[in-house]
GROMACS .gro file of C-alpha atoms in nm:
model
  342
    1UNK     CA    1  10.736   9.059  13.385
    2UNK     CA    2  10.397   8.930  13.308
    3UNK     CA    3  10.245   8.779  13.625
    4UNK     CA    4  10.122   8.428  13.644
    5UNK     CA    5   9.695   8.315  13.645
    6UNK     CA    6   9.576   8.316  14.020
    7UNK     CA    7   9.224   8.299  13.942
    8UNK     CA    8   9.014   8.080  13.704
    9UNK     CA    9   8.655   8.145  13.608
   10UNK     CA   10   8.522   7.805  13.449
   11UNK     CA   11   8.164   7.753  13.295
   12UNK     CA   12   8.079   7.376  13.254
   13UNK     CA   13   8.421   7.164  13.270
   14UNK     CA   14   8.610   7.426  13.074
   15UNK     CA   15   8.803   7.740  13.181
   16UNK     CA   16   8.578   8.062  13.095
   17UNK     CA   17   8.822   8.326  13.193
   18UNK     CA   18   9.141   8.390  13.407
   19UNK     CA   19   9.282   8.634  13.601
   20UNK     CA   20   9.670   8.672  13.666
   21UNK     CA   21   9.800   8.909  13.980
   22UNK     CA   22  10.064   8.908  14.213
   23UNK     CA   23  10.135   8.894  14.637
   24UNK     CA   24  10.369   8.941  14.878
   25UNK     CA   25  10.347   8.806  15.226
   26UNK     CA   26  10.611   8.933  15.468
   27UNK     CA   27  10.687   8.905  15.829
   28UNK     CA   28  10.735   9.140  16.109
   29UNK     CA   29  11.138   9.148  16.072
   30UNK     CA   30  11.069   9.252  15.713
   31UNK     CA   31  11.156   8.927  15.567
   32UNK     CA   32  10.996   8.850  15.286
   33UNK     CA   33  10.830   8.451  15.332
   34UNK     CA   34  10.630   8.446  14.969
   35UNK     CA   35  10.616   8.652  14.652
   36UNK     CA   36  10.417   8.536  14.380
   37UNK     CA   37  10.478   8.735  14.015
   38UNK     CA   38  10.602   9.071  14.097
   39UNK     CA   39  10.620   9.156  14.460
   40UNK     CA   40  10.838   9.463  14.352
   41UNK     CA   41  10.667   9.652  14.116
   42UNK     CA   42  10.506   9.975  14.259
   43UNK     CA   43  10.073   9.965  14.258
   44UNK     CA   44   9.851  10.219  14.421
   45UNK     CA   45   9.740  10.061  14.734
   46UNK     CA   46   9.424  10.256  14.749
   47UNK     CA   47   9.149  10.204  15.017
   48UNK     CA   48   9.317   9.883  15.126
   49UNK     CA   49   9.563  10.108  15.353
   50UNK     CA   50   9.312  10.311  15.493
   51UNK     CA   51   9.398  10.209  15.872
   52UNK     CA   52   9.735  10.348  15.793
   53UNK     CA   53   9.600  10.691  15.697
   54UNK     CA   54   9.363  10.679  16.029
   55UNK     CA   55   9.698  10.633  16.225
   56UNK     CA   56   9.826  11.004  16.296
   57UNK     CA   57   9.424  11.035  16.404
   58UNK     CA   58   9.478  10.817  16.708
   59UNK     CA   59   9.857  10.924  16.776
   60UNK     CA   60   9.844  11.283  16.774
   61UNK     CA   61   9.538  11.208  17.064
   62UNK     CA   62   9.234  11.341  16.835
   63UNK     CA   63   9.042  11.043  16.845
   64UNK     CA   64   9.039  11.065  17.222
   65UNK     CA   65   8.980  11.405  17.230
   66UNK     CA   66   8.630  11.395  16.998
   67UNK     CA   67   8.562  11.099  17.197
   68UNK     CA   68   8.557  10.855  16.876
   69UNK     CA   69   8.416  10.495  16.997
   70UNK     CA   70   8.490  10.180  16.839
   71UNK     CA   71   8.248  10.183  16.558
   72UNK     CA   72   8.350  10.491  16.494
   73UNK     CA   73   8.750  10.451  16.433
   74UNK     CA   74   8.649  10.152  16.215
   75UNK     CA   75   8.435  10.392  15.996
   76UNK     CA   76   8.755  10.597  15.959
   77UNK     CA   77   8.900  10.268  15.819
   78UNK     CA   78   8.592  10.173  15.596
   79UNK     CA   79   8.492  10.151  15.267
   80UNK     CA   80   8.122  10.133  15.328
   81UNK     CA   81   7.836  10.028  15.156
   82UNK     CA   82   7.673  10.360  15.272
   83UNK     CA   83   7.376  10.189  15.470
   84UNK     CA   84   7.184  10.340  15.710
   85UNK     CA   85   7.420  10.356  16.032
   86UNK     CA   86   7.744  10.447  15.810
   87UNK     CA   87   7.578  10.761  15.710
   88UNK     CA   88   7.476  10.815  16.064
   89UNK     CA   89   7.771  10.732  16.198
   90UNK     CA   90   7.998  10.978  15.944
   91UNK     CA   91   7.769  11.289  16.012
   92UNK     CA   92   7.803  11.213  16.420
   93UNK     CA   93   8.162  11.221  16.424
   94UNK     CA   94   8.118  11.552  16.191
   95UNK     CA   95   7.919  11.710  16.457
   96UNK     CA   96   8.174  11.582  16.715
   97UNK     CA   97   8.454  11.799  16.541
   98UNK     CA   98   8.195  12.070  16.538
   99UNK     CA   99   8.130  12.034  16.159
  100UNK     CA  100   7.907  11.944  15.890
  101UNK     CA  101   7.842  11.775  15.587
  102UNK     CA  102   7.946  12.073  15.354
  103UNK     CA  103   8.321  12.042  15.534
  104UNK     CA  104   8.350  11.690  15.358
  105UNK     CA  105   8.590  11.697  15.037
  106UNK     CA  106   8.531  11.350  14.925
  107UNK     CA  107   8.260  11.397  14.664
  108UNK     CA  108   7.905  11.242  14.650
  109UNK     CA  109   7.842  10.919  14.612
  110UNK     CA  110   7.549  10.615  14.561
  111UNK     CA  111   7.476  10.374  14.825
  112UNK     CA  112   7.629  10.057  14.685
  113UNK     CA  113   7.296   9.870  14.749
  114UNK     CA  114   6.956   9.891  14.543
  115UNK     CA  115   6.789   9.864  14.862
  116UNK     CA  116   6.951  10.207  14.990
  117UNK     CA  117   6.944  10.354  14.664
  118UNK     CA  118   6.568  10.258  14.647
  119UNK     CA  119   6.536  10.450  14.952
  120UNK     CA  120   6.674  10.762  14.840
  121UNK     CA  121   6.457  10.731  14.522
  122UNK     CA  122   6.128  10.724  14.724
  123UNK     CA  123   6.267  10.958  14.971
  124UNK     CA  124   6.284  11.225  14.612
  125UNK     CA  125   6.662  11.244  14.783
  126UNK     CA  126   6.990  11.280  14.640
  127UNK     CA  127   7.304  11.145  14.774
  128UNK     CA  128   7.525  11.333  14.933
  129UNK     CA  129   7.927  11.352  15.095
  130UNK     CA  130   7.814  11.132  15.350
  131UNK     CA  131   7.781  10.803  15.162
  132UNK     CA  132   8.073  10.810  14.991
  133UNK     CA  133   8.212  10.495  15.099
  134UNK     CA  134   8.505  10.684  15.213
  135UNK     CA  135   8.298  10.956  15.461
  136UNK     CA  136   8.442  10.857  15.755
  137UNK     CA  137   8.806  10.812  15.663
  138UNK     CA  138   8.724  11.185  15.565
  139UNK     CA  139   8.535  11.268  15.918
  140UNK     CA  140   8.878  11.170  16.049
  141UNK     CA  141   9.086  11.367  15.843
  142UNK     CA  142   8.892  11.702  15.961
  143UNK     CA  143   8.913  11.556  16.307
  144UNK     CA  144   9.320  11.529  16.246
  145UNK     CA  145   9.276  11.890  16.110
  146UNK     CA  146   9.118  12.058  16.429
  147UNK     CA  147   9.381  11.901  16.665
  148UNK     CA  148   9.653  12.010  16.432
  149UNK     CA  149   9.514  12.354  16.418
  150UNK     CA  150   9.507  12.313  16.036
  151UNK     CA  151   9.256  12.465  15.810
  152UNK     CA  152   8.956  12.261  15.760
  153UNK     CA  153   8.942  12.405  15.425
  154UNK     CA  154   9.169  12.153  15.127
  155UNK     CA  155   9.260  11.868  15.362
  156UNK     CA  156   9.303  11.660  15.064
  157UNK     CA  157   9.594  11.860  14.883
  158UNK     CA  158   9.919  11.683  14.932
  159UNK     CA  159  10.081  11.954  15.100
  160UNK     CA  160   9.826  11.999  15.353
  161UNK     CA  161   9.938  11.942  15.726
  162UNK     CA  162   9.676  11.610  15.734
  163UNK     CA  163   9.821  11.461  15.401
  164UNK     CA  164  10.142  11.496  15.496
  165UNK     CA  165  10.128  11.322  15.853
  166UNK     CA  166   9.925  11.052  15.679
  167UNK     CA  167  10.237  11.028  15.386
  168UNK     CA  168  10.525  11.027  15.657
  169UNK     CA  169  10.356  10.705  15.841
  170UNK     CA  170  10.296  10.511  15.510
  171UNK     CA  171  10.695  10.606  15.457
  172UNK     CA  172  10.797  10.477  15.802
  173UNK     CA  173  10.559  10.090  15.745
  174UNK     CA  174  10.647  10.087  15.439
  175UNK     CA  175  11.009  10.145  15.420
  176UNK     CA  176  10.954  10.324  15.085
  177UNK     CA  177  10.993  10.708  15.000
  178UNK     CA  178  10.685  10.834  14.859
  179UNK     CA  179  10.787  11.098  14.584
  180UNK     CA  180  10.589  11.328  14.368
  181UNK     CA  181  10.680  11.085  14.046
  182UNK     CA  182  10.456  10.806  14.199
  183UNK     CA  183  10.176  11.030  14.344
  184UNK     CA  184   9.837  11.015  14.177
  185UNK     CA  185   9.493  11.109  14.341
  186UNK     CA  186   9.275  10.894  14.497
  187UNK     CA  187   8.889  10.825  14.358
  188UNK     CA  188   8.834  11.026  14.701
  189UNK     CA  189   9.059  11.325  14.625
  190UNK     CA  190   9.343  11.257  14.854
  191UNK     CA  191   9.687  11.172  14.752
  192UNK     CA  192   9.796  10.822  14.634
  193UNK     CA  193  10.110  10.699  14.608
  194UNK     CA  194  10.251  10.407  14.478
  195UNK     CA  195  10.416  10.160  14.700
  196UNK     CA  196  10.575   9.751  14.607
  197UNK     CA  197  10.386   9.522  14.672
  198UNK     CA  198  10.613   9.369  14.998
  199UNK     CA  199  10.648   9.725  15.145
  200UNK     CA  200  10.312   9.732  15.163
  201UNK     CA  201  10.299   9.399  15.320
  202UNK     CA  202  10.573   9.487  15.553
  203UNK     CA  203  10.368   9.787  15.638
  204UNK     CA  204  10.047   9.522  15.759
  205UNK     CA  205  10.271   9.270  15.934
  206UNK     CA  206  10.410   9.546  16.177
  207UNK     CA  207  10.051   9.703  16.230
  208UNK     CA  208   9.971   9.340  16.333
  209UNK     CA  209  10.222   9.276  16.591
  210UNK     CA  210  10.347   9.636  16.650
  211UNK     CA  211  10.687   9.464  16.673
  212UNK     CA  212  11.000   9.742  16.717
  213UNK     CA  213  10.713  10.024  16.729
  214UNK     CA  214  10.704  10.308  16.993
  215UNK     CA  215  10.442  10.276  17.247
  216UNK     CA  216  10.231  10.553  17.170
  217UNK     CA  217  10.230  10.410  16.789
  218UNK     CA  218  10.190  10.026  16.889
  219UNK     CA  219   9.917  10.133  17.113
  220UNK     CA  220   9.711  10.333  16.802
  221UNK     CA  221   9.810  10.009  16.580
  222UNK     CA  222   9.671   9.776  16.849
  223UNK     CA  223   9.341  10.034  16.943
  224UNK     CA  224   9.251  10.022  16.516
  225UNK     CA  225   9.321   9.673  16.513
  226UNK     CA  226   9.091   9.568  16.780
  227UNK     CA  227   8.804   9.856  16.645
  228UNK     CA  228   8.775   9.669  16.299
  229UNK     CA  229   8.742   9.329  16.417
  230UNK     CA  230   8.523   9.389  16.689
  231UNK     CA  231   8.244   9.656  16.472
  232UNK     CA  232   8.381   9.478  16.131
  233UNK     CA  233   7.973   9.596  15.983
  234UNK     CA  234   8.157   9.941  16.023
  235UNK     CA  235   8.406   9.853  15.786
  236UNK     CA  236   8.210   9.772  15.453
  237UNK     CA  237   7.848   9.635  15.524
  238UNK     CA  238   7.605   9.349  15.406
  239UNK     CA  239   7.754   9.091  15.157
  240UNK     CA  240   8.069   9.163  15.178
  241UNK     CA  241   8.449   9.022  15.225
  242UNK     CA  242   8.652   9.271  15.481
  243UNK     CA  243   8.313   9.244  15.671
  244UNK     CA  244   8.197   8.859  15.652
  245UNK     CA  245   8.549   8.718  15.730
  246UNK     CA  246   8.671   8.956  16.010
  247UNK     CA  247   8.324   8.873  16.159
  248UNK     CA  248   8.358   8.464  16.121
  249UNK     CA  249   8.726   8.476  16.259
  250UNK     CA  250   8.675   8.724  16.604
  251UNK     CA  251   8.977   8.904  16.573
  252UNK     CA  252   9.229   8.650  16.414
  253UNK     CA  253   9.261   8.883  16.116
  254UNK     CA  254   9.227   9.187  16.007
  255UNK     CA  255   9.132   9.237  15.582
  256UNK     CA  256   9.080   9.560  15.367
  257UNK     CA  257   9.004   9.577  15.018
  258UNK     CA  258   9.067   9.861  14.811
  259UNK     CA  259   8.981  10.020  14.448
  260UNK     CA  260   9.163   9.790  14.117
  261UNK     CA  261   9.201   9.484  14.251
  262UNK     CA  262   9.408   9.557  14.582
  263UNK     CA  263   9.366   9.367  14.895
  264UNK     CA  264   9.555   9.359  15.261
  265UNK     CA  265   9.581   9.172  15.606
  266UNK     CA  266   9.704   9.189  15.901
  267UNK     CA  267   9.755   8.819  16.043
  268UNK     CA  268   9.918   8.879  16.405
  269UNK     CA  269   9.901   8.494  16.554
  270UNK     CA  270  10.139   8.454  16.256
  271UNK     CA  271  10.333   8.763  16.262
  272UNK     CA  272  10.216   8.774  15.889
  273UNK     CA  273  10.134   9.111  15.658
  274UNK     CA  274   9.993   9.026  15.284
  275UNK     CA  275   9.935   9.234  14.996
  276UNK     CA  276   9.814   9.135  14.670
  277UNK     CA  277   9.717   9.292  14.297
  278UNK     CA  278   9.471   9.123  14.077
  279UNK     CA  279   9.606   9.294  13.753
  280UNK     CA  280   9.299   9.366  13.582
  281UNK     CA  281   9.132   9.550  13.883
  282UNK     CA  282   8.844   9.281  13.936
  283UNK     CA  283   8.698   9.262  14.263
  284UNK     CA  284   8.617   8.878  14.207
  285UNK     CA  285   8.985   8.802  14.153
  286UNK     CA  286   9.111   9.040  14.438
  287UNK     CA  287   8.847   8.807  14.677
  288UNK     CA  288   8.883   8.487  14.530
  289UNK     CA  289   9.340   8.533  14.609
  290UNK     CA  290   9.273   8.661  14.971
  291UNK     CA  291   9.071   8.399  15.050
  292UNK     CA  292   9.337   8.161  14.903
  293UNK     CA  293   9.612   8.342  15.123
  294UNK     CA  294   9.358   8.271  15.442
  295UNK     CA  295   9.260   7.891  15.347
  296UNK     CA  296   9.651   7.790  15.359
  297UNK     CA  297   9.757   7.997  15.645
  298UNK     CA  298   9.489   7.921  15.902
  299UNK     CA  299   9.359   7.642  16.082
  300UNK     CA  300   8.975   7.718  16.098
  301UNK     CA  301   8.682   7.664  16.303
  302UNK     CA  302   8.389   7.532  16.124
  303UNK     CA  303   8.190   7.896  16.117
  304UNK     CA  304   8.553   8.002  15.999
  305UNK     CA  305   8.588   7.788  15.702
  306UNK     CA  306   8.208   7.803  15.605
  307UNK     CA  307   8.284   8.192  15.582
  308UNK     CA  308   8.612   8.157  15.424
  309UNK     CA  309   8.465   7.925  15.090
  310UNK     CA  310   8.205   8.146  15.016
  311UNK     CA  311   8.500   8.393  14.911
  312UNK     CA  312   8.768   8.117  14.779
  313UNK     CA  313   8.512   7.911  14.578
  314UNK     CA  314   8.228   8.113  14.504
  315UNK     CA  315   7.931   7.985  14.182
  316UNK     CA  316   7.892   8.075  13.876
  317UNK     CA  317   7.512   8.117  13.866
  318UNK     CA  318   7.271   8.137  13.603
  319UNK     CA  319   7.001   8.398  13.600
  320UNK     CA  320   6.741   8.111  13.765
  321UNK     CA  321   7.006   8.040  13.981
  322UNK     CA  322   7.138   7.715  13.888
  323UNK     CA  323   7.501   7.673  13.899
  324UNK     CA  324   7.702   7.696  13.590
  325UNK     CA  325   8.072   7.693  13.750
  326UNK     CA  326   8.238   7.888  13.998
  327UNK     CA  327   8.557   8.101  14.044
  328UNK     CA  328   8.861   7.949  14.261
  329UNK     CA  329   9.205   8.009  14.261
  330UNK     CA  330   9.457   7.847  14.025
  331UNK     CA  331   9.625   7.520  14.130
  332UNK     CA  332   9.981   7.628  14.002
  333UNK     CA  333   9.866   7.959  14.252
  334UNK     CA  334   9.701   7.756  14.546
  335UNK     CA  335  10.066   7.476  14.483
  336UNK     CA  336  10.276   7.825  14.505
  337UNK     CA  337  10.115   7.955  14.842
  338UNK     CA  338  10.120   7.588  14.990
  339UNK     CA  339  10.495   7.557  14.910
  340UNK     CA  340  10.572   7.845  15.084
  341UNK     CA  341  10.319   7.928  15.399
  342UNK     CA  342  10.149   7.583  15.429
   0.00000   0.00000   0.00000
């Protein structure tokens, strides 16, 4: 099945470049309101699910017990830019577990920023563990590890005690059994398994609501909810999406990007869980469909939609800065979401 343009790229009155991807949007009873191309075939959801994998963190009562705050959890759910208080923030919740930077398995990793980078540069500094952008999703895994009595040591082999609370939760929101034959690893290390497109969705709309959960799981769902939205900086950083929108909309939503063109929400005033693909991987496309998704949902504030169209409609500038076009979603894509959430 070849999925249909969601994403246009024009230069001038003509149509540059496309981009073609697919979404599911389901509710809390599982049902499945939209699917646009193919909601069914398996992707890797990568970093987008990343508040799943901080779940068995807050369950099994770790979080509590290394006295995690807010800004904190959120880093556990972040791809960050690896600024200044990311770092910070990864290497005090290391020292909270009674650890260090050498216990991290993620891999090193550039600031995302020149302006960082710059100040590593002058600083005759290297980067290290802690600015991966996934440090403190790690943090929490060695947290999870201590209060499991696990070994520290390979937390991100699959068969590890950490990895395979964090695989039985996606299972159970997703619906879907996670097998060897669609495991891969993760740019991170950790295991990655592939997932359709509306179990993944499924998996958002129920972390949303908690509807039909347990109370010691709804609670954790509702506790990493309300840590994203309210320290959203913690979550990526300057300039970007998960960041700019959960900041503009105070709590109304909850977004995460991940790696290849993957993107989720959590959209609990509607009951709503979304995941999408943007085939070729490209962060522009990934942005440009989410912020579709949001636009017809969501009645918005003015802040809210200001926010919102710097995402859904964002130039095409030249290297003066004049405008040359802009990318925006595909009117067969934008008629295809209006027909069925509008």
């Amino acid at each position: 099945m070849t999925n249909p343009v969601t994403v246009e790229v024009s230069r001038g009155k003509l149509v540059e470049s496309r981009h073609r991807g697919s979404l599911a949007v389901v509710d809390d009873s599982g049902k499945l309101v939209c699917a646009i191309g193919d909601a069914e075939a398996r992707v890797f959801p990568r970093s987008a699910i990343k508040v799943l994998q901080a779940l068995p963190l807050v369950e099994s009562g770790a979080a509590d017990a290394l006295d995690f705050d807010d800004a904190e959890l959120a880093l556990c759910c972040a791809s960050h830019n690896g600024e200044g208080v990311h770092v910070k923030s990864a290497r005090v919740m290391l020292i909270k577990a009674g650890l260090s930077e050498d216990d991290l398995e993620c891999g090193s990793q550039w600031p995302k920023r020149l302006e960082d980078i710059a100040d590593l540069v002058r600083a005759d500094e290297e980067p290290g563990a802690l600015y991966n952008n996934c440090s403190g999703k790690h943090a929490g895994f060695l947290g999870l590890a201590k209060a499991l009595g696990a070994p520290t040591k390979g937390y991100v082999l699959p068969d590890h005690p950490v990895q395979q609370e964090i695989k039985a939760t996606i299972q159970e929101f997703t619906g879907e059994e996670l097998t060897v034959d669609v495991c891969g690893t993760d740019g991170c290390s950790i295991p990655t398994y592939a997932s359709p497109l509306k179990g993944i969705a499924r998996a958002f709309a129920v972390f949303g609501t908690g509807k039909d959960l347990e109370p010691n799981r709804a609670q954790a769902c509702e506790r990493l909810y309300e840590a994203c939205v309210n320290e959203p900086f913690m979550v990526a950083g300057t300039e970007r999406f998960c960041t700019d929108i959960m900041a503009a909309f105070k709590g109304r939503v909850f977004v995460k990007f991940g790696a290849e063109g993957v993107f989720c929400a959590s959209i609990p005033e509607k009951g709503l869980g979304v995941a999408l693909k943007c085939d070729d991987g490209g962060t522009r496309g990934a942005e440009v469909m989410m912020g579709a998704v949001l636009e017809v949902l969501l009645d918005k504030s003015e802040e809210e939609a200001k926010a919102l169209d710097a995402y859904v409609n964002p130039p095409i500038r030249t290297r003066a800065g004049f405008e040359a076009g802009e990318v925006r979603p595909a009117e067969t894509f934008l008629s295809a979401l209006k027909d069925a959430l509008a």
